[in-house]
Amino acid sequence: MLNDAAETGRMQALLSQIGAGLDEFLKFEHPDALQPGRSWREHLDIALPAEGVGIDGVADELLRHVIPNGSSVPRPGFSSFITTGGTTAATLAATAAGVAAPQRYGLMAFNFLEALSLQWLADLFCLKSMQGVYSSGGSVANLLALGAARQHAFEHVGRDPAAAGVDRRVAVYASSETHHTIQRSAGVLGIGRHAVRPIACDDRGRMRVDELRRAIADDQRAGTLPMAIVANAGTTNTGAIDLLLAIGEIARDHGIWFHVDGAYGLPGILDERVAPLYRGLELADSVIVDPHKWLGASVGVAATFVRDRELLRRAFTQEPAHYLEGAVAQAGEAAPRVEHSMDDFGVPYYDYGVELSAPSRGVVVWALIREIGRAGMVQRMRRHNDMAAYIAQVAREHPNLELLQEPTLSICCFRYVSPAVADLDVLNQRLHRRLTRENQNMPSTTQVNGRLALRPCFVGARSTMAQAQALVADVLRIGAELARDAAPGR
Ligand SMILES: Cc1ncc(COP(=O)(O)O)c(C=O)c1O
């Protein structure tokens, strides 16, 4: 049976069924997928089917067994890792792209939105005159930025590292709070993970500028080539923003590439109460942001911005391929007459990164911004920052809570305390397990200055102040029960 024949004319009805299933899922009344008694696995765990069940069968299984047993991540009370469920606008756009523009190249509407939405992001986040490229997530976005940094550093000493590899030791400076994708990028780029110098942080989780200066001086004496300084605009652990201006000036004075990892925290610049902390962003040579974090895209959308995309091209360009030669105009080459969307690939995004085939991601970002505009984004960032500030305020005042770090953005690190309990790390670890099992309000944990913290990070478009309030109430309730059980003599 031709599956496309079966689908013809059925898309609307089937999507409407799946839409109804997703609406049901979004009520979040279903238990966790691993709740005892859940039997979805036995329905799904079958041997390779010789015959298909047809499109109605697939829709039915999706509705009955797959969607209701999905992830906890989209729950409004999920505040664990920096990830969320896609908003409805993102879902519509990604679905449309999957069918109507499975590739981002060609001179069609989705390709146009790729460029337009990158421009909108640059405008939104004050990255004037920077040029972007989408990739699958912060990990790859950081890799691309550091690829540009490697190209920049080696070209200055007369070598093309993309073609000839690296021939000397280099250093990348990043705070000890920097996301570990920086180390992995260094490994992938052939400069080695050990090239990343972990610079100590102050007690607010920000890179110590004096330590940065010292590390650069040490490397200069040792003849190591400084390749990049990586600053955080919102660390993963606590949301700290490094001193971008001071660090950017050091980078500029030494001619070192200045990269800002804003995968999570760049959108915070929209909240004017914290916007001054982003001063110095204008000095950056590269910046990343993940629309699939705070902007509400479904997972798979990150953006890298650089001043000169040609550097990315030299770092990542593909070798020529016979099947492409002559099929369309090549980058930089004017087509004799462009009369069809496939006469020209458009902006050669495939040369600015590590993906040839890639989904049209721009349409998702376009939909997110088109739906609520800049004003809606500002409101969301403020709401989430307010939620972290609310928890901090309660933690400062309540005798059984302790604030472990002043929040900068939408992360608040705090813990339950009780004089009856000796080991507060163990107590809070248990408390965290209970929260997860209750399946409503689910922060992660982290270490703050050697102490275990509960760490809600609010980025979900469906999360409101009600979730922050409910989390505090849950922590106080469970904490009191655990402290009672742990009291000596029980
Ligand atoms: C600051 C920062 N950079 C990079 C990443 C990696 O992003 P991704 O998980 O999208 O690959 C994260 C992930 O949380 C992050 O918080």
Coordinates of C-alpha atoms and ligand atoms in Angstrom, one line a residue:
M1 CA 0.0 0.0 0.0
L2 CA 1.3 3.5 -0.9
N3 CA 1.2 5.3 2.4
D4 CA 1.0 8.7 0.7
A5 CA -2.2 7.6 -1.2
A6 CA -3.7 6.7 2.2
E7 CA -2.8 10.2 3.5
T8 CA -4.0 12.2 0.6
G9 CA -6.9 14.3 1.8
R10 CA -6.6 13.1 5.3
M11 CA -4.1 15.5 6.8
Q12 CA -6.7 17.9 8.2
A13 CA -8.8 15.2 10.0
L14 CA -5.7 13.4 11.3
L15 CA -4.0 16.5 12.6
S16 CA -7.2 17.5 14.2
Q17 CA -7.3 14.2 16.1
I18 CA -3.7 14.6 17.2
G19 CA -4.5 18.2 18.2
A20 CA -7.3 16.9 20.4
G21 CA -4.9 14.4 22.0
L22 CA -2.4 17.2 22.6
D23 CA -5.0 19.4 24.2
E24 CA -5.8 16.6 26.5
F25 CA -2.1 16.1 27.3
L26 CA -1.8 19.8 28.1
K27 CA -4.4 19.4 30.9
F28 CA -1.6 17.5 32.6
E29 CA -4.0 15.3 34.4
H30 CA -2.3 12.1 33.3
P31 CA 0.1 10.3 35.7
D32 CA 3.8 10.0 35.0
A33 CA 4.8 7.4 32.3
L34 CA 6.5 5.2 35.0
Q35 CA 3.5 5.2 37.4
P36 CA 2.8 1.6 38.4
G37 CA 0.1 0.0 36.3
R38 CA 1.0 2.0 33.1
S39 CA 0.8 -0.5 30.3
W40 CA 1.9 1.5 27.3
R41 CA 5.2 -0.3 27.0
E42 CA 3.6 -3.7 26.3
H43 CA 1.5 -2.1 23.5
L44 CA 4.5 -0.4 21.9
D45 CA 7.2 -3.0 22.4
I46 CA 6.5 -5.3 19.4
A47 CA 8.7 -6.9 16.9
L48 CA 9.3 -5.3 13.5
P49 CA 5.8 -5.4 11.9
A50 CA 5.6 -7.3 8.6
E51 CA 2.4 -5.4 7.7
G52 CA 1.4 -1.9 8.6
V53 CA -1.7 -0.8 10.6
G54 CA -2.4 2.1 8.2
I55 CA -2.5 5.7 9.0
D56 CA -5.6 5.4 11.2
G57 CA -3.9 2.8 13.2
V58 CA -0.8 5.0 13.7
A59 CA -3.0 7.9 14.8
D60 CA -4.8 5.7 17.2
E61 CA -1.6 4.4 18.8
L62 CA -0.2 7.9 19.0
L63 CA -3.4 9.0 20.8
R64 CA -3.8 6.0 23.1
H65 CA -0.3 5.0 24.0
V66 CA 2.3 7.5 23.0
I67 CA 1.1 11.1 23.7
P68 CA -0.4 10.4 27.2
N69 CA 2.9 8.8 28.2
G70 CA 5.1 11.7 27.1
S71 CA 7.6 13.7 29.0
S72 CA 7.2 15.8 32.2
V73 CA 9.1 18.6 30.5
P74 CA 6.1 20.5 29.2
R75 CA 4.4 20.7 32.6
P76 CA 3.9 24.2 33.9
G77 CA 5.5 23.1 37.2
F78 CA 8.6 21.6 35.5
S79 CA 11.4 23.9 36.3
S80 CA 14.3 21.5 36.2
F81 CA 16.7 21.7 33.3
I82 CA 16.5 24.6 30.9
T83 CA 14.0 23.1 28.6
T84 CA 10.3 23.4 27.9
G85 CA 7.5 22.1 25.7
G86 CA 7.0 24.0 22.5
T87 CA 4.2 26.6 22.5
T88 CA 1.2 26.1 20.2
A89 CA 2.6 28.6 17.7
A90 CA 5.9 26.7 17.6
T91 CA 4.0 23.4 17.1
L92 CA 2.0 24.8 14.2
A93 CA 5.1 26.2 12.5
A94 CA 7.2 23.1 13.0
T95 CA 4.4 20.9 11.7
A96 CA 3.9 23.1 8.7
A97 CA 7.7 23.1 8.0
G98 CA 8.0 19.3 8.3
V99 CA 5.6 18.9 5.4
A100 CA 5.9 22.0 3.3
A101 CA 9.6 22.8 3.7
P102 CA 11.6 19.8 4.9
Q103 CA 14.8 21.6 3.9
R104 CA 15.7 25.2 4.5
Y105 CA 17.2 25.9 1.1
G106 CA 15.6 27.2 -2.0
L107 CA 14.1 30.6 -2.6
M108 CA 10.8 29.9 -0.9
A109 CA 8.9 31.4 2.0
F110 CA 10.4 29.2 4.7
N111 CA 13.9 30.1 3.5
F112 CA 13.0 33.7 3.6
L113 CA 11.8 33.4 7.2
E114 CA 15.1 31.8 8.1
A115 CA 16.8 35.1 7.3
L116 CA 14.0 37.3 8.6
S117 CA 13.7 35.6 12.0
L118 CA 17.5 35.7 12.5
Q119 CA 17.2 39.5 11.8
W120 CA 14.4 39.8 14.3
L121 CA 16.4 37.9 16.9
A122 CA 19.3 40.2 16.3
D123 CA 17.0 43.3 16.7
L124 CA 15.3 41.8 19.8
F125 CA 18.5 41.1 21.6
C126 CA 20.5 44.2 20.6
L127 CA 22.9 42.3 18.3
K128 CA 22.8 45.0 15.7
S129 CA 24.8 44.2 12.6
M130 CA 25.4 40.6 13.6
Q131 CA 24.6 37.7 11.2
G132 CA 23.2 34.4 12.3
V133 CA 22.8 30.8 11.5
Y134 CA 20.4 28.3 13.1
S135 CA 21.5 24.9 14.5
S136 CA 20.0 22.2 16.6
G137 CA 20.8 23.5 20.1
G138 CA 23.2 25.3 22.4
S139 CA 25.8 22.6 22.1
V140 CA 26.1 23.0 18.3
A141 CA 25.7 26.8 18.5
N142 CA 28.7 27.0 20.9
L143 CA 30.6 24.7 18.6
L144 CA 30.0 27.0 15.6
A145 CA 31.0 30.1 17.6
L146 CA 34.2 28.4 18.7
G147 CA 34.9 27.2 15.2
A148 CA 34.8 30.8 14.1
A149 CA 37.1 31.7 17.0
R150 CA 39.5 29.0 16.0
Q151 CA 39.5 30.2 12.4
H152 CA 40.1 33.8 13.5
A153 CA 43.0 32.9 15.9
F154 CA 44.8 30.7 13.4
E155 CA 44.4 32.9 10.4
H156 CA 46.1 35.6 12.4
V157 CA 49.2 33.3 12.5
G158 CA 48.9 32.5 8.8
R159 CA 47.2 29.1 9.0
D160 CA 43.9 27.8 7.9
P161 CA 42.9 25.4 10.7
A162 CA 39.8 24.1 8.9
A163 CA 42.0 22.7 6.1
A164 CA 45.4 22.1 7.7
G165 CA 44.4 21.4 11.3
V166 CA 46.0 23.0 14.3
D167 CA 49.7 23.1 14.9
R168 CA 50.1 24.7 18.3
R169 CA 48.6 24.9 21.8
V170 CA 45.8 27.3 22.2
A171 CA 43.8 28.5 25.2
V172 CA 40.1 29.2 25.7
Y173 CA 39.1 31.1 28.9
A174 CA 35.8 30.3 30.4
S175 CA 34.5 30.5 34.0
S176 CA 34.2 27.4 36.1
E177 CA 30.4 27.8 35.8
T178 CA 30.5 27.7 32.0
H179 CA 28.4 25.0 30.4
H180 CA 30.4 21.8 29.6
T181 CA 29.5 22.1 25.9
I182 CA 32.5 24.5 25.7
Q183 CA 34.9 21.7 26.7
R184 CA 33.2 19.3 24.3
S185 CA 33.5 21.9 21.4
A186 CA 37.2 22.2 22.2
G187 CA 37.5 18.5 21.9
V188 CA 35.6 18.4 18.6
L189 CA 37.5 21.3 17.1
G190 CA 40.8 19.5 17.7
I191 CA 42.3 21.9 20.2
G192 CA 41.6 19.5 23.1
R193 CA 39.4 19.9 26.1
H194 CA 42.4 20.8 28.2
A195 CA 42.7 24.0 26.2
V196 CA 39.8 25.3 28.2
R197 CA 41.1 27.2 31.3
P198 CA 38.5 27.2 34.0
I199 CA 38.6 30.7 35.5
A200 CA 37.4 30.9 39.1
C201 CA 34.1 32.7 40.0
D202 CA 33.2 35.1 42.7
D203 CA 30.6 34.1 45.2
R204 CA 27.8 35.2 42.8
G205 CA 28.9 32.8 40.1
R206 CA 30.6 35.4 37.9
M207 CA 34.0 35.0 36.3
R208 CA 36.7 36.7 38.3
V209 CA 38.2 39.3 36.0
D210 CA 41.5 39.4 37.9
E211 CA 41.8 35.6 37.5
L212 CA 41.1 35.9 33.8
R213 CA 43.9 38.5 33.4
R214 CA 46.3 36.3 35.3
A215 CA 45.5 33.2 33.2
I216 CA 46.0 35.1 29.9
A217 CA 49.4 36.5 31.2
D218 CA 50.5 33.0 32.2
D219 CA 49.7 31.7 28.7
Q220 CA 51.3 34.5 27.0
R221 CA 54.5 33.8 28.9
A222 CA 54.3 30.1 28.0
G223 CA 53.8 31.0 24.3
T224 CA 50.2 29.6 24.1
L225 CA 47.9 31.1 21.5
P226 CA 44.8 32.7 23.2
M227 CA 41.9 31.6 21.1
A228 CA 38.7 32.8 22.8
I229 CA 37.2 34.2 26.0
V230 CA 33.8 32.7 26.7
A231 CA 31.5 34.8 29.0
N232 CA 28.1 33.7 30.2
A233 CA 24.9 35.8 29.8
G234 CA 23.1 33.5 32.3
T235 CA 24.9 30.5 33.7
T236 CA 23.1 27.2 33.7
N237 CA 23.5 26.7 37.5
T238 CA 22.4 30.0 38.9
G239 CA 21.7 32.4 36.0
A240 CA 24.7 34.6 36.8
I241 CA 25.7 37.1 34.1
D242 CA 29.5 37.6 33.8
L243 CA 30.9 41.1 33.8
L244 CA 30.5 41.4 30.0
L245 CA 31.9 44.9 29.7
A246 CA 35.1 44.3 31.7
I247 CA 35.7 40.9 30.0
G248 CA 34.9 42.3 26.5
E249 CA 37.5 45.0 27.1
I250 CA 40.1 42.5 28.1
A251 CA 39.3 40.5 24.9
R252 CA 39.5 43.7 22.8
D253 CA 42.8 44.9 24.3
H254 CA 44.4 41.5 23.7
G255 CA 42.8 40.9 20.3
I256 CA 41.2 37.7 21.6
W257 CA 37.8 36.5 20.2
F258 CA 35.0 37.3 22.7
H259 CA 32.2 34.8 22.8
V260 CA 29.0 35.2 24.9
D261 CA 27.0 32.1 25.7
G262 CA 23.4 33.4 26.1
A263 CA 21.8 30.1 25.3
Y264 CA 19.5 30.4 28.3
G265 CA 19.9 34.0 29.5
L266 CA 20.2 36.3 26.5
P267 CA 16.4 37.0 26.4
G268 CA 16.8 38.4 29.9
I269 CA 18.0 41.6 28.2
L270 CA 14.3 42.3 27.5
D271 CA 13.6 42.9 31.2
E272 CA 14.8 46.5 31.7
R273 CA 15.5 45.8 35.4
V274 CA 18.4 43.6 34.5
A275 CA 19.2 44.9 31.0
P276 CA 22.2 47.0 32.3
L277 CA 23.9 43.7 33.2
Y278 CA 24.3 43.1 29.5
R279 CA 26.4 46.1 28.9
G280 CA 29.5 44.9 26.9
L281 CA 27.5 42.6 24.7
E282 CA 28.2 45.0 21.9
L283 CA 31.9 44.0 22.2
A284 CA 31.1 40.3 21.4
D285 CA 32.5 38.6 18.3
S286 CA 30.0 35.8 18.7
V287 CA 26.8 35.3 20.7
I288 CA 24.5 32.3 21.0
V289 CA 20.8 32.1 22.1
D290 CA 18.5 29.1 22.2
P291 CA 15.0 29.8 21.1
H292 CA 14.1 26.4 22.4
K293 CA 14.8 27.5 25.9
W294 CA 13.2 30.8 27.1
L295 CA 11.4 31.7 23.8
G296 CA 9.2 28.6 23.7
A297 CA 10.4 26.8 20.6
S298 CA 10.1 23.0 20.5
V299 CA 13.6 21.5 21.0
G300 CA 15.9 21.7 18.1
V301 CA 16.4 25.5 17.6
A302 CA 19.5 27.5 18.5
A303 CA 21.2 30.5 16.8
T304 CA 24.8 31.6 16.6
F305 CA 25.5 35.2 15.7
V306 CA 28.8 36.5 14.4
R307 CA 30.0 39.8 12.9
D308 CA 31.2 38.2 9.7
R309 CA 29.6 35.0 8.5
E310 CA 32.4 34.5 6.0
L311 CA 34.5 33.4 8.9
L312 CA 32.0 30.7 9.6
R313 CA 32.0 29.7 6.0
R314 CA 35.8 29.3 6.0
A315 CA 35.6 27.3 9.2
F316 CA 32.8 24.9 8.1
T317 CA 32.3 25.0 4.3
Q318 CA 31.6 21.7 2.7
E319 CA 33.8 20.2 0.0
P320 CA 32.2 20.4 -3.5
A321 CA 29.8 17.5 -4.4
H322 CA 29.1 16.4 -7.9
Y323 CA 25.4 16.1 -7.4
L324 CA 25.2 19.8 -6.5
E325 CA 27.5 21.2 -9.1
G326 CA 25.5 23.0 -11.7
A327 CA 22.2 22.0 -10.2
V328 CA 21.6 25.5 -8.8
A329 CA 23.6 28.7 -8.5
Q330 CA 26.4 28.3 -6.0
A331 CA 27.0 30.7 -3.1
G332 CA 28.3 34.0 -4.3
E333 CA 27.7 33.1 -8.0
A334 CA 24.9 35.0 -9.7
A335 CA 22.4 32.7 -11.4
P336 CA 21.9 33.6 -15.0
R337 CA 18.1 34.1 -14.4
V338 CA 16.4 33.1 -11.2
E339 CA 12.9 32.2 -12.2
H340 CA 12.2 29.2 -9.9
S341 CA 12.7 28.7 -6.2
M342 CA 15.1 25.9 -6.9
D343 CA 17.3 28.0 -9.3
D344 CA 19.2 29.2 -6.2
F345 CA 19.8 27.7 -2.7
G346 CA 19.5 31.2 -1.1
V347 CA 21.7 32.0 1.8
P348 CA 24.1 29.0 2.1
Y349 CA 23.4 28.2 5.7
Y350 CA 24.8 24.7 5.1
D351 CA 28.2 26.3 4.7
Y352 CA 28.0 28.2 8.0
G353 CA 27.6 25.2 10.2
V354 CA 27.8 21.4 10.4
E355 CA 24.5 20.4 9.0
L356 CA 23.6 20.0 5.3
S357 CA 20.1 18.7 5.7
A358 CA 18.4 20.7 8.4
P359 CA 14.8 21.6 9.2
S360 CA 13.4 25.1 8.5
R361 CA 13.8 26.5 12.0
G362 CA 13.3 30.2 11.1
V363 CA 9.5 29.7 10.6
V364 CA 9.3 28.5 14.3
V365 CA 11.1 31.6 15.6
W366 CA 9.0 33.7 13.2
A367 CA 5.8 32.2 14.6
L368 CA 6.9 32.7 18.2
I369 CA 7.6 36.4 17.7
R370 CA 4.7 37.0 15.3
E371 CA 2.3 35.6 17.9
I372 CA 3.1 37.8 20.9
G373 CA 5.5 40.4 19.5
R374 CA 8.3 42.0 21.4
A375 CA 5.8 43.1 24.1
G376 CA 4.7 39.5 24.8
M377 CA 8.3 38.4 25.1
V378 CA 9.1 41.2 27.5
Q379 CA 6.2 40.2 29.6
R380 CA 7.2 36.6 29.7
M381 CA 10.8 37.3 30.8
R382 CA 9.6 39.7 33.5
R383 CA 7.0 37.1 34.7
H384 CA 9.7 34.4 35.0
N385 CA 12.2 36.7 36.6
D386 CA 9.4 37.8 39.1
M387 CA 8.8 34.1 39.9
A388 CA 12.5 33.6 40.9
A389 CA 12.4 36.9 42.8
Y390 CA 9.2 35.8 44.7
I391 CA 10.9 32.6 45.9
A392 CA 14.0 34.5 46.9
Q393 CA 11.8 36.9 48.9
V394 CA 10.0 34.1 50.7
A395 CA 13.3 32.3 51.3
R396 CA 14.8 35.4 52.9
E397 CA 11.9 35.7 55.3
H398 CA 10.8 32.2 56.2
P399 CA 12.6 30.6 59.1
N400 CA 12.6 27.2 57.3
L401 CA 14.0 28.4 54.0
E402 CA 17.4 29.7 53.1
L403 CA 18.3 31.7 50.0
L404 CA 21.6 30.4 48.7
Q405 CA 22.1 32.8 45.8
E406 CA 20.4 36.1 44.9
P407 CA 18.7 35.4 41.6
T408 CA 19.8 37.4 38.6
L409 CA 17.2 36.0 36.1
S410 CA 14.6 33.3 36.4
I411 CA 16.6 30.8 38.5
C412 CA 16.4 30.8 42.3
C413 CA 18.7 28.6 44.4
F414 CA 17.3 28.0 47.9
R415 CA 16.9 25.1 50.3
Y416 CA 14.8 23.9 53.3
V417 CA 16.5 24.3 56.7
S418 CA 15.6 23.0 60.1
P419 CA 17.6 23.1 63.3
A420 CA 16.5 19.5 64.0
V421 CA 18.4 18.2 60.9
A422 CA 22.2 17.8 60.8
D423 CA 22.7 17.0 57.1
L424 CA 20.7 19.6 55.1
D425 CA 22.2 18.3 51.8
V426 CA 20.6 14.9 52.4
L427 CA 17.3 16.4 53.6
N428 CA 17.1 18.6 50.4
Q429 CA 18.0 15.7 48.2
R430 CA 15.2 13.7 49.7
L431 CA 12.9 16.6 49.4
H432 CA 13.8 16.9 45.7
R433 CA 13.0 13.2 45.1
R434 CA 9.6 13.6 46.7
L435 CA 8.8 16.7 44.6
T436 CA 9.6 14.7 41.5
R437 CA 7.5 11.8 42.5
E438 CA 4.5 14.1 43.2
N439 CA 4.8 15.1 39.5
Q440 CA 3.7 18.7 39.9
N441 CA 6.4 21.1 40.8
M442 CA 9.8 19.8 39.7
P443 CA 12.9 21.9 40.2
S444 CA 16.4 20.4 39.8
T445 CA 19.2 20.6 42.3
T446 CA 22.6 22.1 42.1
Q447 CA 25.6 23.0 44.3
V448 CA 26.0 26.6 45.4
N449 CA 29.2 27.3 47.2
G450 CA 29.4 23.7 48.4
R451 CA 25.7 23.4 49.5
L452 CA 23.0 21.5 47.8
A453 CA 20.3 23.8 46.5
L454 CA 16.8 23.3 45.1
R455 CA 17.0 25.1 41.7
P456 CA 13.8 26.1 39.9
C457 CA 14.6 27.6 36.5
F458 CA 11.4 29.2 35.0
V459 CA 11.4 29.3 31.3
G460 CA 8.2 27.5 30.3
A461 CA 5.7 29.7 28.4
R462 CA 2.9 27.9 30.3
S463 CA 4.5 28.6 33.8
T464 CA 3.0 31.4 35.9
M465 CA 3.4 32.8 39.4
A466 CA 1.0 30.1 40.5
Q467 CA 3.8 27.5 40.0
A468 CA 6.3 29.5 42.0
Q469 CA 3.8 29.7 44.9
A470 CA 2.9 26.1 44.7
L471 CA 6.6 25.1 44.7
V472 CA 7.2 27.0 47.9
A473 CA 4.2 25.5 49.5
D474 CA 5.3 22.0 48.5
V475 CA 8.8 22.6 49.7
L476 CA 7.6 23.8 53.1
R477 CA 5.1 20.9 53.4
I478 CA 7.5 18.1 52.4
G479 CA 10.4 19.7 54.2
A480 CA 8.5 19.8 57.5
E481 CA 7.5 16.1 57.1
L482 CA 11.1 15.0 56.4
A483 CA 12.5 17.1 59.2
R484 CA 10.0 15.6 61.6
D485 CA 11.0 12.1 60.5
A486 CA 14.7 13.0 60.8
A487 CA 14.5 14.5 64.2
P488 CA 16.6 12.7 66.9
G489 CA 14.6 10.2 68.9
R490 CA 12.3 9.3 66.0
Ligands
LIG1 C1 24.4 28.3 29.1 C2 24.1 27.0 28.2 N1 24.9 26.8 27.1 C3 24.7 25.7 26.4 C4 23.8 24.8 26.7 C5 23.6 23.6 25.8 O1 22.4 23.7 25.1 P1 21.6 22.5 24.4 O2 21.1 21.7 25.5 O3 20.5 23.2 23.7 O4 22.5 21.8 23.5 C6 23.0 25.0 27.8 C7 22.0 24.0 28.2 O5 21.2 24.1 29.1 C8 23.2 26.1 28.6 O6 22.4 26.3 29.7

